[in-house]
Short mmCIF file of C-alpha atoms in Angstrom, two decimals:
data_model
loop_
_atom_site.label_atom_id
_atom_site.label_comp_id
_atom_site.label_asym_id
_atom_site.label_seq_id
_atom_site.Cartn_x
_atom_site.Cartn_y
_atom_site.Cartn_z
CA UNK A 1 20.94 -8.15 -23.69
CA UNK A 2 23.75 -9.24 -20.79
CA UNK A 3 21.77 -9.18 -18.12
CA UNK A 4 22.79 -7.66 -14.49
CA UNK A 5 23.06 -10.07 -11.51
CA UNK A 6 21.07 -8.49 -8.44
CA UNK A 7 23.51 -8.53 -4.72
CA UNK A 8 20.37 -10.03 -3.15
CA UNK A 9 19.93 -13.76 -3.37
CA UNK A 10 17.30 -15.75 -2.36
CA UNK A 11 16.35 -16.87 0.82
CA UNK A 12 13.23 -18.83 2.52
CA UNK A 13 10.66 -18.26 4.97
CA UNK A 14 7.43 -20.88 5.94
CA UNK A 15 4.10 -19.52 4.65
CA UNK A 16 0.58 -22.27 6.58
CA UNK A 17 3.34 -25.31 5.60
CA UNK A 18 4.76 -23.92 2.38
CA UNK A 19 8.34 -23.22 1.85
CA UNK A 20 8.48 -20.26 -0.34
CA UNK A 21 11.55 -19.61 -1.56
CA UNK A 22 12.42 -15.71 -0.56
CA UNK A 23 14.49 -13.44 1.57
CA UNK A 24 12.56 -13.17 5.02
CA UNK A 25 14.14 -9.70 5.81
CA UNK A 26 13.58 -7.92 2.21
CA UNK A 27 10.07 -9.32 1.44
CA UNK A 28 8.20 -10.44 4.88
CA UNK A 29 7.48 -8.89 8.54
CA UNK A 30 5.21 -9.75 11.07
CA UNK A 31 1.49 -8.97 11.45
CA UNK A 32 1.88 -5.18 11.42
CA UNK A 33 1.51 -3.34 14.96
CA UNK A 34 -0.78 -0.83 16.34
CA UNK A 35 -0.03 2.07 14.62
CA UNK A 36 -0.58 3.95 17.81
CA UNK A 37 -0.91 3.65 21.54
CA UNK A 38 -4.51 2.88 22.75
CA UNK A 39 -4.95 4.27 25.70
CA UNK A 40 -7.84 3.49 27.85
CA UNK A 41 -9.38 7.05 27.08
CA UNK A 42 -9.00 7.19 23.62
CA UNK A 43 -7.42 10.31 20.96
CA UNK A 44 -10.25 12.52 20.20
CA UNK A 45 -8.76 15.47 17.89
CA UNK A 46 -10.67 18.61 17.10
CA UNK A 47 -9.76 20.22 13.49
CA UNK A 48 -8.34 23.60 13.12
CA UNK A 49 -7.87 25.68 10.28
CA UNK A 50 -5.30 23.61 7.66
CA UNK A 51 -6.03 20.29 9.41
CA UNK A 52 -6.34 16.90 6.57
CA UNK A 53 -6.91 13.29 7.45
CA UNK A 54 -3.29 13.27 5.82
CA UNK A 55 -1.44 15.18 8.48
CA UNK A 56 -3.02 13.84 11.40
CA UNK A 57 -1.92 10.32 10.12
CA UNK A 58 1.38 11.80 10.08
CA UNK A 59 0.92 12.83 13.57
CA UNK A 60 -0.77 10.38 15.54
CA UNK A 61 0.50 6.88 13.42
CA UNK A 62 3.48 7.72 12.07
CA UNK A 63 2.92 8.11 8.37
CA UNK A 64 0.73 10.33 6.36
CA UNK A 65 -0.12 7.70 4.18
CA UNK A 66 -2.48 6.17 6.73
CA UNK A 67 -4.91 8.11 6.68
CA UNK A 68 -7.63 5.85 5.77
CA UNK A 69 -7.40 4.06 9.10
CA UNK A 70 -8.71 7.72 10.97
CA UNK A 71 -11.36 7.65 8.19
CA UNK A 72 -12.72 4.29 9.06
CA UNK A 73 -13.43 5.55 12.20
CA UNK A 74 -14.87 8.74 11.12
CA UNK A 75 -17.44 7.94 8.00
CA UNK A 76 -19.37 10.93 8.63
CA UNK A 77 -16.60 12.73 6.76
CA UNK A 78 -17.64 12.54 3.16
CA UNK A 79 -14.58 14.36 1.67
CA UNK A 80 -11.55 12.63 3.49
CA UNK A 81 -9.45 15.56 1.77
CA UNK A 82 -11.21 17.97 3.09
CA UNK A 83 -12.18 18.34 6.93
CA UNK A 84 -13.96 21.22 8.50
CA UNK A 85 -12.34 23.47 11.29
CA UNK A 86 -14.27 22.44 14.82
CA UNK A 87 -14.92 18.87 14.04
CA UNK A 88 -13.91 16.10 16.31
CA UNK A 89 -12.44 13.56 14.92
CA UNK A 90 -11.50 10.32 16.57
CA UNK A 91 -8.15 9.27 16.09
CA UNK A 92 -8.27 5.94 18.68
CA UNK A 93 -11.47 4.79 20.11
CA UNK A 94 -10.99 4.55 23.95
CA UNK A 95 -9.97 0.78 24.81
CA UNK A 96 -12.68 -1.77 26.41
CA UNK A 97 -14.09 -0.40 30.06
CA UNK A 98 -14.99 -3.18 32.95
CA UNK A 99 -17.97 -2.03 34.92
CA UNK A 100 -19.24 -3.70 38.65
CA UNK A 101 -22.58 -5.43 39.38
CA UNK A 102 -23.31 -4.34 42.79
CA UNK A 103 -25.29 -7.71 44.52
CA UNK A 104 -27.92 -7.26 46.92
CA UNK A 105 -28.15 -8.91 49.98
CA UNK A 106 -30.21 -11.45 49.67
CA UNK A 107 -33.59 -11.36 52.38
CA UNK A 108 -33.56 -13.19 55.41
CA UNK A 109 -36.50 -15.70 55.24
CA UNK A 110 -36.52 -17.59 58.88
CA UNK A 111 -34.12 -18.44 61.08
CA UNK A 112 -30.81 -18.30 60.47
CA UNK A 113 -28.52 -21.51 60.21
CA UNK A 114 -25.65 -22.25 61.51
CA UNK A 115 -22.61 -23.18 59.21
CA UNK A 116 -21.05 -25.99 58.49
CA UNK A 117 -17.63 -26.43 59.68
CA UNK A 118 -15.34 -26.34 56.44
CA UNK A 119 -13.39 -29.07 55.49
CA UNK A 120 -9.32 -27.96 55.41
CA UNK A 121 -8.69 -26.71 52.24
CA UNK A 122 -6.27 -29.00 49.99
CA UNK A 123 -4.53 -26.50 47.58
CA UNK A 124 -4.65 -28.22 44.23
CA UNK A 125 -1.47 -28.26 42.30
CA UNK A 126 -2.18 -26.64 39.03
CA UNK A 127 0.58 -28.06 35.98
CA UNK A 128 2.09 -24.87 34.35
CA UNK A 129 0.73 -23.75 31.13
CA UNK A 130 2.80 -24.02 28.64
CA UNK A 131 3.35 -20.13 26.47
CA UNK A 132 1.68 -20.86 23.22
CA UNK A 133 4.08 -18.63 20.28
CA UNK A 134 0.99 -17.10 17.89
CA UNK A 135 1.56 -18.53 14.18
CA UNK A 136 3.75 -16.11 12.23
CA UNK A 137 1.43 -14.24 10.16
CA UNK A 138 4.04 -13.06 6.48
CA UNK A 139 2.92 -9.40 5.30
CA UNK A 140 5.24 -7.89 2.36
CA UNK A 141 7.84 -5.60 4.08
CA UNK A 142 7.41 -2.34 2.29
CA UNK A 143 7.68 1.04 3.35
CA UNK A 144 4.12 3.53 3.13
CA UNK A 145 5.95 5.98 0.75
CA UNK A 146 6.63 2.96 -1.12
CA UNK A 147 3.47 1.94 -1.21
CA UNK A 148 1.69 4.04 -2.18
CA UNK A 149 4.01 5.06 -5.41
CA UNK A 150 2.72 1.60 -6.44
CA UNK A 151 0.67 2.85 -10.34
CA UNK A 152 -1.33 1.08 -12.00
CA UNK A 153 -1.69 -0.16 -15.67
CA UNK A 154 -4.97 1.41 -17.49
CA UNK A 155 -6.30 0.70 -20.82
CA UNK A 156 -7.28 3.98 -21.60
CA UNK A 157 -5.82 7.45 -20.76
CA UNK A 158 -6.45 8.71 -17.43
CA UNK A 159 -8.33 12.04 -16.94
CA UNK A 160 -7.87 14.28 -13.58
CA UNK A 161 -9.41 17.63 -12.80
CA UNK A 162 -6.75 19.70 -14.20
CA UNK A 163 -3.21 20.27 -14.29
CA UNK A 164 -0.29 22.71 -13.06
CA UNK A 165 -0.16 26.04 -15.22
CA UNK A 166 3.08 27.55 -13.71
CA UNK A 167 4.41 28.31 -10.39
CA UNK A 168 4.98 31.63 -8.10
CA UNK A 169 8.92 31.08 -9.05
CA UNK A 170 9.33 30.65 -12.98
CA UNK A 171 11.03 27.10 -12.87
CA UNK A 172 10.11 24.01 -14.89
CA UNK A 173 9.39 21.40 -11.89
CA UNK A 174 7.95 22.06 -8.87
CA UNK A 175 9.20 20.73 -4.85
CA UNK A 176 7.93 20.49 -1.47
CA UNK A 177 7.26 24.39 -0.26
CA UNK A 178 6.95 26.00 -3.95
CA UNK A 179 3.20 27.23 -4.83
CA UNK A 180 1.76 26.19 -8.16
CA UNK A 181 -1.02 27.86 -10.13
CA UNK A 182 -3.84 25.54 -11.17
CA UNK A 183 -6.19 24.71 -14.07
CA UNK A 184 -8.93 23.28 -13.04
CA UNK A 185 -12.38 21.84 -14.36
CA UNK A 186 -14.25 22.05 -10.87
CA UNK A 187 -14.18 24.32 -8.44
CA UNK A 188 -11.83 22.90 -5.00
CA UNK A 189 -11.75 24.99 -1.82
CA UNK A 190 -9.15 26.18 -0.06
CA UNK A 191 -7.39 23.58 2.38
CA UNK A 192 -8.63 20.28 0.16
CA UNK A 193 -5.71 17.84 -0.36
CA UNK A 194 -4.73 16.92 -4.47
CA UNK A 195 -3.02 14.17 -5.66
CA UNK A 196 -0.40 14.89 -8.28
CA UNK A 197 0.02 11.96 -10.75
CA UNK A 198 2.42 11.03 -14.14
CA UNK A 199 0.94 9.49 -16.93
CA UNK A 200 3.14 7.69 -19.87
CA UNK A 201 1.87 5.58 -22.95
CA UNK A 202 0.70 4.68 -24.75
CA UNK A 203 2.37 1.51 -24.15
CA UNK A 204 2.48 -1.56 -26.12
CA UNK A 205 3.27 -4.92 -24.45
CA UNK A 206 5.85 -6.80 -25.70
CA UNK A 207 4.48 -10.18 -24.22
CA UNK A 208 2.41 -12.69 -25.97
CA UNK A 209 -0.60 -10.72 -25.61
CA UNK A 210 -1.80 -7.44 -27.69
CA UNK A 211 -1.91 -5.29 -24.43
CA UNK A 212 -1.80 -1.55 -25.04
CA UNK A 213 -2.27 1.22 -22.49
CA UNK A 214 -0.94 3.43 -19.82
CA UNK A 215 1.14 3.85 -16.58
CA UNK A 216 -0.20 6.15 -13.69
CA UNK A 217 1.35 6.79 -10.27
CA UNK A 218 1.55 9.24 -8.03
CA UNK A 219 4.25 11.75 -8.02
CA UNK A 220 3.17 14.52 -5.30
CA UNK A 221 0.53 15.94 -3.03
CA UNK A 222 -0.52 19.72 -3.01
CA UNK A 223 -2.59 21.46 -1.10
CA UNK A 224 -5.55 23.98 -2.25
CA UNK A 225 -4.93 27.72 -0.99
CA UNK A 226 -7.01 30.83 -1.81
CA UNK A 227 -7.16 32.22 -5.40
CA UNK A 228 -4.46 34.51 -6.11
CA UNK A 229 -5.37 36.78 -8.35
CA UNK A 230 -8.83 35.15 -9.40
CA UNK A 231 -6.07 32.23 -9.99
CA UNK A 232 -6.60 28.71 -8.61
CA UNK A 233 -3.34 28.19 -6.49
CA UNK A 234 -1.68 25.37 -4.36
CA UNK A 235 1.28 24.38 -1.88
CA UNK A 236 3.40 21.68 -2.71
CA UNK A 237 2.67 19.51 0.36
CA UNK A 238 5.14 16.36 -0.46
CA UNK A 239 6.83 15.40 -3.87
CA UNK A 240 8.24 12.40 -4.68
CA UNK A 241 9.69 13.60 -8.14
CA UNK A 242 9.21 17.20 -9.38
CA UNK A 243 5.71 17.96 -10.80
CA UNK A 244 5.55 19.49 -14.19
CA UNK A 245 2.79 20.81 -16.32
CA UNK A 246 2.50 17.73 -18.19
CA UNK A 247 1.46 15.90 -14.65
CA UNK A 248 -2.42 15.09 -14.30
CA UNK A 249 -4.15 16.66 -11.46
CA UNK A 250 -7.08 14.34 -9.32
CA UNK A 251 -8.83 14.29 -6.54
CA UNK A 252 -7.65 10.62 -5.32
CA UNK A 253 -4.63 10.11 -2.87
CA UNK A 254 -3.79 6.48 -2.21
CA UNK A 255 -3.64 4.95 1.16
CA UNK A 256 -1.28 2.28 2.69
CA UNK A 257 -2.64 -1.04 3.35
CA UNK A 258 -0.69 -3.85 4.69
CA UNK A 259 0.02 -6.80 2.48
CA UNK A 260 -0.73 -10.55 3.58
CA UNK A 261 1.48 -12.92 1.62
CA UNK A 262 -0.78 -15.57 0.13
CA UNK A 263 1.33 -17.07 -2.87
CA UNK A 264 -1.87 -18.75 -4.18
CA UNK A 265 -2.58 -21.88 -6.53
CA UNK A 266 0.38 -22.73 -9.22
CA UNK A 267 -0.98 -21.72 -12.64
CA UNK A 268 -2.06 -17.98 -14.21
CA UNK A 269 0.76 -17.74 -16.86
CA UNK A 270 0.57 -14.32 -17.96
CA UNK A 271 3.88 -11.37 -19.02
CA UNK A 272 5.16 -8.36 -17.83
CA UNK A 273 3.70 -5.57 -19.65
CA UNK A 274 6.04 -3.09 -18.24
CA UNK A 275 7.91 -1.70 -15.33
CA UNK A 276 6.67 1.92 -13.59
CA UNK A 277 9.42 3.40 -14.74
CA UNK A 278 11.40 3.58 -18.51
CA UNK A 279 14.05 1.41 -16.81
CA UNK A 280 15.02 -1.14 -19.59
CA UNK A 281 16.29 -3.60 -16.87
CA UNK A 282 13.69 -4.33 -13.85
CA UNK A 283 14.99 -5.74 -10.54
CA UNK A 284 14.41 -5.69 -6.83
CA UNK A 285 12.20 -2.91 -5.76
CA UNK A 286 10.65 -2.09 -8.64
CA UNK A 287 6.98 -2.58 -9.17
CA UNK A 288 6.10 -3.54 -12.60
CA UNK A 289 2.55 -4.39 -14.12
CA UNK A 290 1.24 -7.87 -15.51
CA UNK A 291 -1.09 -8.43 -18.01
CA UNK A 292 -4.07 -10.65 -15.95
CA UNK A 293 -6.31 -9.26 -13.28
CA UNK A 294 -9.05 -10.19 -11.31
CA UNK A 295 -11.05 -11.89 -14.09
CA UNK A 296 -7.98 -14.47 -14.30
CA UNK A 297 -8.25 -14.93 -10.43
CA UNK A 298 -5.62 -13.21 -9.52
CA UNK A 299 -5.95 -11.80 -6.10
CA UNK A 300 -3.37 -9.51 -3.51
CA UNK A 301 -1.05 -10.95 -1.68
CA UNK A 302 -0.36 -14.10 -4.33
CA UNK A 303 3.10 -14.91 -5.54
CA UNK A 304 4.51 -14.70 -8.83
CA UNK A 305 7.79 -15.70 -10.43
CA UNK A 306 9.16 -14.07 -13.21
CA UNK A 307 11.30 -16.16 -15.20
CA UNK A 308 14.02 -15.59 -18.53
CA UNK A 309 15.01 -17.75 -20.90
CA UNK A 310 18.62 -17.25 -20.19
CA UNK A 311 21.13 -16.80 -17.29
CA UNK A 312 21.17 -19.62 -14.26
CA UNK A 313 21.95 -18.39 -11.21
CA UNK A 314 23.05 -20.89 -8.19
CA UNK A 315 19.62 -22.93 -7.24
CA UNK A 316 16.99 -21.36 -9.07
CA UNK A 317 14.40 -23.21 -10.91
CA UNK A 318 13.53 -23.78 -14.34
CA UNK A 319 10.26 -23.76 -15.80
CA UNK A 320 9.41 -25.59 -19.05
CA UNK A 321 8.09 -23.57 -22.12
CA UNK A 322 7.21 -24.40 -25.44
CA UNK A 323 10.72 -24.77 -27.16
CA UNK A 324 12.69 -23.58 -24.63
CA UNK A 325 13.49 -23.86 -21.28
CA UNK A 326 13.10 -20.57 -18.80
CA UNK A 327 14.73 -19.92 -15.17
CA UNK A 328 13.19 -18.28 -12.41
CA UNK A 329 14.81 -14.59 -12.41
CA UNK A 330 12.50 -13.20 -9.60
CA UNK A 331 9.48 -13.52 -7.46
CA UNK A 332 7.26 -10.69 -6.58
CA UNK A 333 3.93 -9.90 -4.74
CA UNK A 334 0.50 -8.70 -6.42
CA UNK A 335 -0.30 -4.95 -4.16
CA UNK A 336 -2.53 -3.86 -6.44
CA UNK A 337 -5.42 -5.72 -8.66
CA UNK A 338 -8.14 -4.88 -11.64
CA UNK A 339 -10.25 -6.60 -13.37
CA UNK A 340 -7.41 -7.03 -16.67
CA UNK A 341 -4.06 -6.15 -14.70
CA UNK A 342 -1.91 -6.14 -11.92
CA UNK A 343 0.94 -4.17 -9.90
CA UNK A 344 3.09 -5.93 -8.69
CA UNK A 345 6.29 -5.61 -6.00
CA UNK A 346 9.66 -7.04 -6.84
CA UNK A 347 10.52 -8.49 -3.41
CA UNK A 348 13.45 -10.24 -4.56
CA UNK A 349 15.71 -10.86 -7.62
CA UNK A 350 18.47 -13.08 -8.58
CA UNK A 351 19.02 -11.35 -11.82
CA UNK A 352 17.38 -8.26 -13.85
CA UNK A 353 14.95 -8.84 -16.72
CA UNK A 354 12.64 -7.02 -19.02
CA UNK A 355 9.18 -6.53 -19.89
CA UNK A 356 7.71 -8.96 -22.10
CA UNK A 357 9.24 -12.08 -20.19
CA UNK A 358 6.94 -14.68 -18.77
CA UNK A 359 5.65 -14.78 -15.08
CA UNK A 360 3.46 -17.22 -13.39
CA UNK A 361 1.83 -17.54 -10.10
CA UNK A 362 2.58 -20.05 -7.15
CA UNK A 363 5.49 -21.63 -5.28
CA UNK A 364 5.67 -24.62 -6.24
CA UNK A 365 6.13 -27.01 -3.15
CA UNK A 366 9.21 -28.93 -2.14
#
């Protein structure tokens, strides 16, 4: 297969001493910022009718997909989806206060003395001190929306709580604004958030290991209204694709969390099972799925390059294999870890590949 050559080369940034061998701008940032202001009094928001976690995120930090930092500060809520009107919900805890210790005077026990005359005061000449530049601290650079669209690999078939049955318009996929009709196997009320997901596999790897199971990710949010018509019904809150009937319904929505870069020990050979997507080619951006997890020691945040057994581009490395001799195609960042698998970003590319070639974690030093 001829096999594309990506416009994004490599570049390097510095990692505790390391050189890793990546472009700063496309695959590392700075320790993310306050999402919001914190102002001295805090952000206290009490829910109204229609209210979610999920909107307020939008709201008060910028992206829905944050939600989970309001719920850390609000564990009372047990359904994060689902809020009641009249709540308050904190949205930033009011910032550090400094209080003053009045001193009493202190009781006059006999006579009082006279002061000492004071000596003329020599102002000291203090050396300035030198600005101290914090340690740059590499998270992956990746957009929330991004994120979150991440999948995962599954051994068996995932199961929701229902599916999409038709819509109030008779069309085949489903947008932002369009209501849906719902099947459902438990009862949701109005106002709870739903995660929309796709499913596809079976899939058999095409590595060096018999791996066999199934891609899901999210496609779209919806939003639980009142029956119509004794009918469970929803609004299409966001959609990243158009949702189908053939999409799984469940209750889970996935959260942003920032990614620290920790490219981890050399070793963990392992393949790429797949790519989210039925792109034959995979390249920079795409998140694909390898076939060791957790048990293997693989953690989020390490490093892995994916390498091919043909096509040198300008400075990249080989990497010896039995019989042949492989070159580093890509390097890309675990987001998302199980016990057997992992999803993994693309964060940079010298040329495209496809599923079944090797990968293996590290950067090896310099």
């Amino acid at each position: 297969m001829t096999m594309k050559r990506a416009s994004v080369s490599m570049g390097t940034f510095t990692v505790v001493g390391m050189l890793i061998l990546l472009p700063i701008g496309a695959f590392a940032q700075q320790a993310p910022a306050e999402s919001a202001a914190r102002p001295s009094e805090g952000i206290v928001h009490t829910v109204v009718a229609g209210d979610t976690l999920w909107d307020l995120s939008s709201k008060y930090l910028g992206s829905p997909w944050k939600w989970t930092e309001i719920w850390e500060r609000n564990r009372f809520l047990t359904n994060p989806h689902y809020i009641y009107p009249g709540i308050q919900v904190v949205i930033v805890p009011p910032g550090a206060r400094e209080f003053a210790l009045e001193q009493e005077p202190a009781a006059a026990a006999g006579p009082a003395e006279t002061p000492a005359a004071a000596a003329p005061s020599v102002e000291a000449v203090q050396p300035p001190v030198p600005r101290v530049t914090p340690p740059r601290v590499p998270y992956l650079d990746i957009k929330p929306e991004e994120f979150v669209r991440a999948g995962e690999f599954l051994k068996d078939a995932p199961t929701g709580i229902g599916a999409i049955m038709g819509g109030k318009e008779p069309k085949v996929g489903f947008v932002e604004g369009d209501t849906v009709y719902l099947s459902l196997r438990k009862e949701i009320p109005a106002g709870q958030l739903l995660g929309v997901y796709r499913v596809r596999g079976p899939i058999d790897s095409p590595g060096k290991r018999p791996v066999s199971g199934y891609v899901k990710y999210l496609i779209g949010v919806i939003q639980a209204v009142p029956n119509v018509d004794g009918q469970a019904a929803a609004n299409v809150r966001h959609s990243f694709e158009d949702l189908t009937r053939a999409d799984l319904i469940s209750e889970e929505i996935p959260a942003y969390a920032p990614v620290r870069i920790d490219p981890g020990a050399d070793g963990i050979p392992c393949s790429v099972i797949t790519g989210r997507l039925w792109n034959e080619e995979l390249a920079q951006g795409d998140f694909i799925y390898l076939d060791q997890g957790a048990s293997a020691g693989v953690a989020v945040g390490n490093v892995f390059r994916v390498f091919v057994p043909t096509g040198v581009e300008s400075g990249s490395e080989a990497h010896s294999a039995p019989g042949k001799v492989l070159f580093e195609a890509a390097r890309a960042v675990v987001v998302r870890v199980s016990p057997d698998f992992s999803t993994v970003y693309v964060a940079s590319s010298s040329e495209s590949f496809a599923a079944g070639v090797s990968a293996r974690r590290g950067i090896p030093s310099k």
